PDB file of C-alpha atoms in Angstrom:
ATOM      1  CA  UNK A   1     -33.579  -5.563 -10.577  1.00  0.00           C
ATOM      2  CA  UNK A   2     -32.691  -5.824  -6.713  1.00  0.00           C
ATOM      3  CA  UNK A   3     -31.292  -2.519  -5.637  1.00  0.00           C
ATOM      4  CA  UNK A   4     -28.009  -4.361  -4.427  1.00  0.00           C
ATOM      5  CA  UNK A   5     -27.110  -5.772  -7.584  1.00  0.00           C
ATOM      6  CA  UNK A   6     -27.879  -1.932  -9.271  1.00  0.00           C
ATOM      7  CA  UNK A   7     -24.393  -1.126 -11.599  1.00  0.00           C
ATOM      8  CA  UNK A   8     -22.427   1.517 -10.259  1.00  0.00           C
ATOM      9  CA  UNK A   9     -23.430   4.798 -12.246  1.00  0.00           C
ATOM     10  CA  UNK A  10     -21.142   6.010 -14.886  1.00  0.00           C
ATOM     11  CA  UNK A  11     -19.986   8.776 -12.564  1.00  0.00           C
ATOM     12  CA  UNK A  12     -19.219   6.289  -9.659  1.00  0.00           C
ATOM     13  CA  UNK A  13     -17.398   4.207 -11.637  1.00  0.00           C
ATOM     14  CA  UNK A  14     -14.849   6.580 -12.890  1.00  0.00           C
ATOM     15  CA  UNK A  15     -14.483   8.040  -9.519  1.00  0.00           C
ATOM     16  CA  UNK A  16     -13.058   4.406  -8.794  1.00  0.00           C
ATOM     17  CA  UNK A  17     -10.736   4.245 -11.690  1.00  0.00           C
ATOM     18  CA  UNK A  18      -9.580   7.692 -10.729  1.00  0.00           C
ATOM     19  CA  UNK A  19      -8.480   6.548  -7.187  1.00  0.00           C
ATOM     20  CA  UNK A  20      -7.268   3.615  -8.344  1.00  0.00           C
ATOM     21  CA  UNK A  21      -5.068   5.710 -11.353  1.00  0.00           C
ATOM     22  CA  UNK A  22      -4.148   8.798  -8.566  1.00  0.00           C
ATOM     23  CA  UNK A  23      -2.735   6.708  -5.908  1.00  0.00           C
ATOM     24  CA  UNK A  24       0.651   7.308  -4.719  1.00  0.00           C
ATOM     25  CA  UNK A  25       3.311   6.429  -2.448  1.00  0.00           C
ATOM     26  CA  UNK A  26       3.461   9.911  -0.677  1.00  0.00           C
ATOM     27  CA  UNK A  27       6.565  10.675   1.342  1.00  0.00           C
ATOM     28  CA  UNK A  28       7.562  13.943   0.670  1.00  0.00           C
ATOM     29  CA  UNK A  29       4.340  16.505   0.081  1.00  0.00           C
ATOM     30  CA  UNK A  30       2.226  16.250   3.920  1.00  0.00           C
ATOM     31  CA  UNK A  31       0.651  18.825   5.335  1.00  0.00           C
ATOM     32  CA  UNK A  32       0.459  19.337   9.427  1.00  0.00           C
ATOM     33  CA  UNK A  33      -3.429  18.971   9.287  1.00  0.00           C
ATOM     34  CA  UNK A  34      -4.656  16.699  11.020  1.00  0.00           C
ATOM     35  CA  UNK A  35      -6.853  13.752   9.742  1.00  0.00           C
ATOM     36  CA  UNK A  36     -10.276  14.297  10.999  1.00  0.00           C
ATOM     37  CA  UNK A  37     -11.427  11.510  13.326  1.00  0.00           C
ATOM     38  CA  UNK A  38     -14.938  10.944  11.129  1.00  0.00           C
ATOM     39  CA  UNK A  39     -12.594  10.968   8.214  1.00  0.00           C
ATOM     40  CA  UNK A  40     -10.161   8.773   9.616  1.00  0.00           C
ATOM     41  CA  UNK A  41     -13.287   6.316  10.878  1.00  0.00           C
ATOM     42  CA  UNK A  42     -13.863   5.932   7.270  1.00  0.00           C
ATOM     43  CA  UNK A  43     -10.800   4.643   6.183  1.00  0.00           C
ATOM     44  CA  UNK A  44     -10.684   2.250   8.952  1.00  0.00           C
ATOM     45  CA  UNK A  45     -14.151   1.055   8.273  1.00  0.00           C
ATOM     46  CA  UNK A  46     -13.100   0.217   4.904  1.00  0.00           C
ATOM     47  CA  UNK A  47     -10.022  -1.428   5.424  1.00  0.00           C
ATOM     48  CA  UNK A  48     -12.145  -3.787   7.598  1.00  0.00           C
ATOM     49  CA  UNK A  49     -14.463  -4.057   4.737  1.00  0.00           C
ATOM     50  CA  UNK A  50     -11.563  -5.924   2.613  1.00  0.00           C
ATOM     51  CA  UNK A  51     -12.061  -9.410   1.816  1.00  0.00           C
ATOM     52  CA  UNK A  52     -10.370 -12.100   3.645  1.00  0.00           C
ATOM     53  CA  UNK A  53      -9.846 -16.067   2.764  1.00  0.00           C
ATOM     54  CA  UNK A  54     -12.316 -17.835   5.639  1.00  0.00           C
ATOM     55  CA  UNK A  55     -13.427 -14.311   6.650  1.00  0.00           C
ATOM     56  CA  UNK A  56     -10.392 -14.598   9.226  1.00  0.00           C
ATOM     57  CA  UNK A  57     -10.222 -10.492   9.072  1.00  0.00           C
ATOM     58  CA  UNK A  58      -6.389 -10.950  10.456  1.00  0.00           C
ATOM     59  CA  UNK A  59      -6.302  -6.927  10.536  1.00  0.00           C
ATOM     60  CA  UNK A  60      -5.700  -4.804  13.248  1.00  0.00           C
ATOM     61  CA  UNK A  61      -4.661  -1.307  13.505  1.00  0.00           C
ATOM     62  CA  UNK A  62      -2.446   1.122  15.496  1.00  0.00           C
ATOM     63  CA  UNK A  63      -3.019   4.364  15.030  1.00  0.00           C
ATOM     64  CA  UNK A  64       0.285   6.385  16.223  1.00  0.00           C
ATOM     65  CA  UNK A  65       0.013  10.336  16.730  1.00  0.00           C
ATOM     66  CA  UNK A  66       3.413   9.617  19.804  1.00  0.00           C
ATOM     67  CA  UNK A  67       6.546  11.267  18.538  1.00  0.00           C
ATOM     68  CA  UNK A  68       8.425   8.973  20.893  1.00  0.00           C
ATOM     69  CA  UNK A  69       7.096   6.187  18.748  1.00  0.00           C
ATOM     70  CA  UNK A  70       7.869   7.433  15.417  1.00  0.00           C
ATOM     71  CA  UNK A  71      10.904   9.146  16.378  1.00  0.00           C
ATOM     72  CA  UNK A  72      11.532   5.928  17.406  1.00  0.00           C
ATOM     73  CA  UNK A  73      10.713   3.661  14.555  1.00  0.00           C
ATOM     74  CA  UNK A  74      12.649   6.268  12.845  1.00  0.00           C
ATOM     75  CA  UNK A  75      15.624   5.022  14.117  1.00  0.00           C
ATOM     76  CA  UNK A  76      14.763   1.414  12.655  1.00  0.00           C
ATOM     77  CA  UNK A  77      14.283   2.993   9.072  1.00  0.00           C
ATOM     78  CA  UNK A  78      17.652   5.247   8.939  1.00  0.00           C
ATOM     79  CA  UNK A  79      19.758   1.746  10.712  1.00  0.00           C
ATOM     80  CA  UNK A  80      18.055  -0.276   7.292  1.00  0.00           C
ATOM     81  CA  UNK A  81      18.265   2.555   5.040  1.00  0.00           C
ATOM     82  CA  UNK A  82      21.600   2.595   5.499  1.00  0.00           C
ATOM     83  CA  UNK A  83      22.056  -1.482   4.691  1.00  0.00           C
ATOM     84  CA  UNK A  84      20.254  -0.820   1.489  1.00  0.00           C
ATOM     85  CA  UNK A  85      21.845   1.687   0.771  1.00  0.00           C
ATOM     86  CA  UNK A  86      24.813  -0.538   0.294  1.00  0.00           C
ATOM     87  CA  UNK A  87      23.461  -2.659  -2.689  1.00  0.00           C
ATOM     88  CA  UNK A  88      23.026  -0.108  -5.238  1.00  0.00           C
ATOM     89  CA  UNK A  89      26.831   0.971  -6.020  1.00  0.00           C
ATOM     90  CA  UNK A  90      28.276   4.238  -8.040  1.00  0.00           C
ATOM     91  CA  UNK A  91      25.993   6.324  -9.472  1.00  0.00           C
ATOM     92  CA  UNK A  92      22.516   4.391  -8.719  1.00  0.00           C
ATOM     93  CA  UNK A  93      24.015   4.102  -5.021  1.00  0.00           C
ATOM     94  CA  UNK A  94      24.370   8.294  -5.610  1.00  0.00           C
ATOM     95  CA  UNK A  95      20.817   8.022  -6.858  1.00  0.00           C
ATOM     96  CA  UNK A  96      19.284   5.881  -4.214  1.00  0.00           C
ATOM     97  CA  UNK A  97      20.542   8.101  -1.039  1.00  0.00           C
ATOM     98  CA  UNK A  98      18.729  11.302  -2.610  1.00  0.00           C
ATOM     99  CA  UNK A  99      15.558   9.631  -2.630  1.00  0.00           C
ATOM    100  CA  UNK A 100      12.920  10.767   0.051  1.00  0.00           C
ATOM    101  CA  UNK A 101      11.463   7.094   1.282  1.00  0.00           C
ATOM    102  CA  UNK A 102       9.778   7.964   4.321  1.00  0.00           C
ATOM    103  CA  UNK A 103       7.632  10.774   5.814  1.00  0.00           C
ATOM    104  CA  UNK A 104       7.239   9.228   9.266  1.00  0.00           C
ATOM    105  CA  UNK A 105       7.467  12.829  11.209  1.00  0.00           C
ATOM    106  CA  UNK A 106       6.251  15.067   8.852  1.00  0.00           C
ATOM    107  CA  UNK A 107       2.851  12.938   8.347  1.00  0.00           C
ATOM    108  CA  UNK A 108       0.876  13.722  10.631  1.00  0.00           C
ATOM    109  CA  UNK A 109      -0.311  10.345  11.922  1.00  0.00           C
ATOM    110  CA  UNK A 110       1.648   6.658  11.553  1.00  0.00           C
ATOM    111  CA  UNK A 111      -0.394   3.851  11.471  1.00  0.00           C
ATOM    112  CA  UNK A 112       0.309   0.271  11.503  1.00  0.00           C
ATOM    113  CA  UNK A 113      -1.661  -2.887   9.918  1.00  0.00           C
ATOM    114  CA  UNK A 114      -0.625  -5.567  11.788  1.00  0.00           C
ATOM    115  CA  UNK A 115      -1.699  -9.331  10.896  1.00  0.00           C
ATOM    116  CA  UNK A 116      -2.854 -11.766  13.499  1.00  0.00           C
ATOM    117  CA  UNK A 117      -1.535 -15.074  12.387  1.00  0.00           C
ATOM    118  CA  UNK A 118      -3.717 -16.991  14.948  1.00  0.00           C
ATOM    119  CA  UNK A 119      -6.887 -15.412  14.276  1.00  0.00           C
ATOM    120  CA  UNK A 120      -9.368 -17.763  13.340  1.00  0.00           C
ATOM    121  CA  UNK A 121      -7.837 -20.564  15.163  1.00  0.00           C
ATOM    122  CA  UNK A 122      -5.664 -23.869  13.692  1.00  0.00           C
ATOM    123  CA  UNK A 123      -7.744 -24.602  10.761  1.00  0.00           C
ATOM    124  CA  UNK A 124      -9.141 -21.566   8.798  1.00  0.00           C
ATOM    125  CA  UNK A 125     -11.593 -22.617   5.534  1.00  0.00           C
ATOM    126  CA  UNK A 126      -9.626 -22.118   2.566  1.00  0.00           C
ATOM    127  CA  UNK A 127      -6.182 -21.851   4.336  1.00  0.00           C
ATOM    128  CA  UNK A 128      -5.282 -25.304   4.894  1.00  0.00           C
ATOM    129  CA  UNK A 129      -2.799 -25.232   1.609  1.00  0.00           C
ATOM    130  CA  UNK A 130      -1.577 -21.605   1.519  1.00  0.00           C
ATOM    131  CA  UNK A 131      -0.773 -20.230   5.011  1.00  0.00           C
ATOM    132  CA  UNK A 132      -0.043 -17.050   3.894  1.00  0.00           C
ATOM    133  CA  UNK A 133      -3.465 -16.487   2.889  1.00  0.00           C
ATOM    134  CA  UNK A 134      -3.531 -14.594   6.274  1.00  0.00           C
ATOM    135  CA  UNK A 135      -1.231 -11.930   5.457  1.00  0.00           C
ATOM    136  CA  UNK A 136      -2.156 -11.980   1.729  1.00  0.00           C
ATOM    137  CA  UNK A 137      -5.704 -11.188   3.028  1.00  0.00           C
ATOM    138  CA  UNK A 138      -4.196  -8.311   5.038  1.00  0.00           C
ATOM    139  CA  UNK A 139      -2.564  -6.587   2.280  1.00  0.00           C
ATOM    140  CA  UNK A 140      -6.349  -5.937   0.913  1.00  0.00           C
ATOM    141  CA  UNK A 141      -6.887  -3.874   3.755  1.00  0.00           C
ATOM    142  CA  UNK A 142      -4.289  -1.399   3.076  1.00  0.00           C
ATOM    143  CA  UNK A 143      -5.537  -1.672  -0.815  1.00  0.00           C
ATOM    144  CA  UNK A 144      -8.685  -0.373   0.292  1.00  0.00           C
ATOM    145  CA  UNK A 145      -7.884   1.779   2.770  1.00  0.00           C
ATOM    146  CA  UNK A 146      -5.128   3.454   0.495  1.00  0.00           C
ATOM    147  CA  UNK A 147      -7.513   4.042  -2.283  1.00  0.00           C
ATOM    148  CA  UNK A 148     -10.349   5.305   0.459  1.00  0.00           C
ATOM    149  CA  UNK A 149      -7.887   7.734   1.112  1.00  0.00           C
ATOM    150  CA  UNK A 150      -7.098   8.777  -2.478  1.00  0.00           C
ATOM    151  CA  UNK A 151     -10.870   9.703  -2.843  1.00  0.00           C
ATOM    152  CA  UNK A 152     -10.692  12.119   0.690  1.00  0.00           C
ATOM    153  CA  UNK A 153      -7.552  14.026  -0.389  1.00  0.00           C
ATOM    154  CA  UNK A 154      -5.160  12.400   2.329  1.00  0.00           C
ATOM    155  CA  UNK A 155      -1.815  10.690   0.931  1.00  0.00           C
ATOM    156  CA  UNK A 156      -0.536   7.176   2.167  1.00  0.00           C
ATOM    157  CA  UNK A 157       2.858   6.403   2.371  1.00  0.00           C
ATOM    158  CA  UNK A 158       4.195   2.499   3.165  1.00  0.00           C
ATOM    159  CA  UNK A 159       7.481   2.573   4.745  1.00  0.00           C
ATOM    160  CA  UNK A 160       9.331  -0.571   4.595  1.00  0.00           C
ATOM    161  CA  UNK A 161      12.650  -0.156   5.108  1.00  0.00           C
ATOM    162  CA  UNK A 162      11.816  -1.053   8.816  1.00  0.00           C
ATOM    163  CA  UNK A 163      13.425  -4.339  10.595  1.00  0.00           C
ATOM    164  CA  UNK A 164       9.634  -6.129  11.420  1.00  0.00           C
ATOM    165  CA  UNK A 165      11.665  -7.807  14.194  1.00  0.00           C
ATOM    166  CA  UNK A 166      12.738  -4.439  15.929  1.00  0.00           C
ATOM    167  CA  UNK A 167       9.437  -2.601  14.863  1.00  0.00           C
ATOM    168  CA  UNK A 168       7.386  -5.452  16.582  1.00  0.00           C
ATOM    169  CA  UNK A 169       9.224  -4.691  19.716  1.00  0.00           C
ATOM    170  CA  UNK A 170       8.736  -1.158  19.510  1.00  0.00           C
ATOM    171  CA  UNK A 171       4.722  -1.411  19.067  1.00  0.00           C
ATOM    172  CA  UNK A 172       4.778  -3.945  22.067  1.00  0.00           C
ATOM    173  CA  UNK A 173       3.306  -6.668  19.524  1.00  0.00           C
ATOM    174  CA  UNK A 174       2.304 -10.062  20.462  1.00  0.00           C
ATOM    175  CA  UNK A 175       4.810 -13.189  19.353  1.00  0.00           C
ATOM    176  CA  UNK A 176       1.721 -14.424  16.612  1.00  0.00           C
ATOM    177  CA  UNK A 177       1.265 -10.273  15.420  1.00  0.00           C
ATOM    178  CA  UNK A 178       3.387  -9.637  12.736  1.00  0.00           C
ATOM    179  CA  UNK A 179       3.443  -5.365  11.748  1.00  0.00           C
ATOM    180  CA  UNK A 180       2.729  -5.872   8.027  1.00  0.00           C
ATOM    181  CA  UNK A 181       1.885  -2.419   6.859  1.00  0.00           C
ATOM    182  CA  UNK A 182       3.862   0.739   8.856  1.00  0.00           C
ATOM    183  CA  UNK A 183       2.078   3.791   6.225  1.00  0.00           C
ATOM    184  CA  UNK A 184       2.803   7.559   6.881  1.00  0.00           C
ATOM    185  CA  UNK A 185      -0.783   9.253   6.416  1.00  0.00           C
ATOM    186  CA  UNK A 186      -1.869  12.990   6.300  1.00  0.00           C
ATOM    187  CA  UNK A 187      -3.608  15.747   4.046  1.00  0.00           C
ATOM    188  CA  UNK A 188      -0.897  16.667   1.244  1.00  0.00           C
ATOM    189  CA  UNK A 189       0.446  19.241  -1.285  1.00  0.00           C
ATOM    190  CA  UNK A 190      -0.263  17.537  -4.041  1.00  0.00           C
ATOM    191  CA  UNK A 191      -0.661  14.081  -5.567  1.00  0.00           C
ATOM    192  CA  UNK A 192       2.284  13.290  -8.216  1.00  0.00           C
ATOM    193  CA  UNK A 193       1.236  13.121 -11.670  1.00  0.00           C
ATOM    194  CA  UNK A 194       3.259  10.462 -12.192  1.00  0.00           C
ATOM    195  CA  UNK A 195       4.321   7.668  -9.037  1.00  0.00           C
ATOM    196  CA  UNK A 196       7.801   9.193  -7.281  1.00  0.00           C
ATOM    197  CA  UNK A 197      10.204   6.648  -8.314  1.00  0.00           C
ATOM    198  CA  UNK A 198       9.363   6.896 -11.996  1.00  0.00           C
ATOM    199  CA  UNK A 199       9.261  10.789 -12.593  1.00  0.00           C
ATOM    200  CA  UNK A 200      12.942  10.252 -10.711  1.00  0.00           C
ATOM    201  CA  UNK A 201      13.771   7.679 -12.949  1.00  0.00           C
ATOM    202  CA  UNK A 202      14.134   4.422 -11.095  1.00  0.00           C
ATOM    203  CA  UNK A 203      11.766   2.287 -12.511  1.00  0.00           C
ATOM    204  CA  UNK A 204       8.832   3.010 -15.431  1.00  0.00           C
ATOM    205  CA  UNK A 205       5.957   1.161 -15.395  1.00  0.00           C
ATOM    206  CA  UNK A 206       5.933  -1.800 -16.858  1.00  0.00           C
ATOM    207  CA  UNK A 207       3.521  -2.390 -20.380  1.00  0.00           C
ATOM    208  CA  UNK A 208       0.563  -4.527 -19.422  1.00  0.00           C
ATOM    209  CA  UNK A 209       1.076  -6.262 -23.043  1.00  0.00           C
ATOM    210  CA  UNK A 210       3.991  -7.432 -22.033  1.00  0.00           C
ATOM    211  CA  UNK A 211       2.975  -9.369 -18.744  1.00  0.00           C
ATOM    212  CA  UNK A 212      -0.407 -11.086 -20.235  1.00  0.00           C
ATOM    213  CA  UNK A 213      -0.135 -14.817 -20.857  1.00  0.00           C
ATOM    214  CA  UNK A 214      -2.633 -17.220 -23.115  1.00  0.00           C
ATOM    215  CA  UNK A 215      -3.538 -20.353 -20.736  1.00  0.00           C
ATOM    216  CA  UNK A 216       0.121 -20.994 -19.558  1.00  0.00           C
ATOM    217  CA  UNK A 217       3.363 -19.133 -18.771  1.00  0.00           C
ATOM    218  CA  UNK A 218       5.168 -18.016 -22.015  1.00  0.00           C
ATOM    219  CA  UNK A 219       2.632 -18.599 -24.411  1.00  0.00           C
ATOM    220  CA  UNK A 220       1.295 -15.484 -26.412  1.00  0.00           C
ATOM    221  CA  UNK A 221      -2.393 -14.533 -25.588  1.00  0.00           C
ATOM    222  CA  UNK A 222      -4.368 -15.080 -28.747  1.00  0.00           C
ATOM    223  CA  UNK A 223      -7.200 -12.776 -28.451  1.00  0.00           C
ATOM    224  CA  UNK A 224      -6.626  -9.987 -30.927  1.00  0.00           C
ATOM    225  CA  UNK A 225      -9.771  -8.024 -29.749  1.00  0.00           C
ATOM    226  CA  UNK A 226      -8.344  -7.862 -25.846  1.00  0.00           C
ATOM    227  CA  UNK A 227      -4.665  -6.860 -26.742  1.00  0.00           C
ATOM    228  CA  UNK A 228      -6.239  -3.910 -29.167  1.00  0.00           C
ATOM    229  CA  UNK A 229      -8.156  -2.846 -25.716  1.00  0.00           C
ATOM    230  CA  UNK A 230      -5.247  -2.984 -23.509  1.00  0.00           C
ATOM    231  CA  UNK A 231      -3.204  -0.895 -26.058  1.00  0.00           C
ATOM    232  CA  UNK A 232      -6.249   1.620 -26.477  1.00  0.00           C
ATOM    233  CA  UNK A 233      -6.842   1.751 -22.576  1.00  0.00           C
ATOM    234  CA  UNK A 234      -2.832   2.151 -22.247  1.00  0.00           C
ATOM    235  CA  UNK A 235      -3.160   5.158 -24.387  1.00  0.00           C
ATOM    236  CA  UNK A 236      -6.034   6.607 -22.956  1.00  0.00           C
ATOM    237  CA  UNK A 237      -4.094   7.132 -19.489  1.00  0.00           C
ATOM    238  CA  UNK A 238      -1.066   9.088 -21.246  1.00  0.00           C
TER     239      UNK A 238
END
């Protein structure tokens, strides 16, 4: 067997799941550490690694330690936290205001994942009929560099209650750069059991049963032997 196409060891591969189960939305539990610049290397490296449709790699990132900055783009989150605040009414509007959705000073380090929506040039392979195959392509960076972080200890948290329009200006970004991802990052507390907004009771996660499909929309999957895994696998995280 060719050593590239070796199965990940039994070890390895839970160490994925695990990441992939642990993540969280961190806002509230940094620590003042700072993020190691070997450690923070890695995380870049493998948000770079993250595939992308024509291997545009629309990614960039800006790393932001300046308290002008975030105090700054601060500013943008409290002017649209406000605004949101103003759909949820009564008790859920109660609710929403004494949630913690942001940890832009606290974190240590800001850093924004922007997407280039010229890279590549007019005509990218495989982008011709979906366009936004540029900034879906981005969003697998942060993926992978959220769940590289996971596995070194450090918490990400996405802020985006941000106006892009204002936050562009703020980062200086170029008309065709469009700040997809602003993420609060830094060595926490802890890591949640459970994601934020459920153990506060916004949402619950949703049952995988429920949002499988058999070969078009609506119609009930009819493989016994896959919903019996789901339901075992769905019991196994509890």
């Amino acid at each position: 067997m060719n050593d590239n196409n070796r199965p990940f060891t039994a070890e390895e591969t839970r160490g994925l799941y695990r990441a992939i189960y642990e993540r969280r939305d961190v806002r509230s539990q940094f620590l003042p550490d700072p993020i190691p610049a070997d450690v923070l290397a890695r995380l870049l490296n493998a948000a770079h690694h993250a595939p992308s449709v024509g291997f545009m790699q629309p990614w960039d990132f800006l790393v932001i330690d300046s308290l002008e900055v975030r105090r700054s783009v601060l500013g943008i989150f409290e002017q649209e936290n406000r605004k949101a605040a103003e759909n949820y009414p009564g008790d859920k509007g109660t609710r929403y205001r004494s949630l913690k959705l942001q940890g832009i000073l606290e974190s240590p380090l800001n850093l924004c994942i922007t997407c280039d929506r010229s890279r590549g040039g007019t005509h990218v392979l495989g982008r011709n009929s979906i366009v936004e195959t540029d900034l879906f392509s981005t969003c697998l960076a942060v993926q992978n560099l959220w769940l590289a972080a996971r596995a070194e200890g450090i918490g990400v948290g996405w802020v985006s209650i941000l106006d892009q329009q204002q936050l562009a200006e703020t980062l200086k970004l170029p008309d065709e750069v469009y700040p997809l991802a602003y993420l609060c990052m830094g060595y926490v507390s802890e890591f949640l059991e459970q994601p934020e907004l459920q153990s506060k009771g916004w949402r619950s996660r949703l049952p995988l049963e429920e949002l499988i499909h058999g070969n078009i929309w609506g119609r009930p999957l009819d493989n016994a032997e896959l919903l019996a895994a789901i339901g075992a696998e769905g019991k196994s995280e509890l």
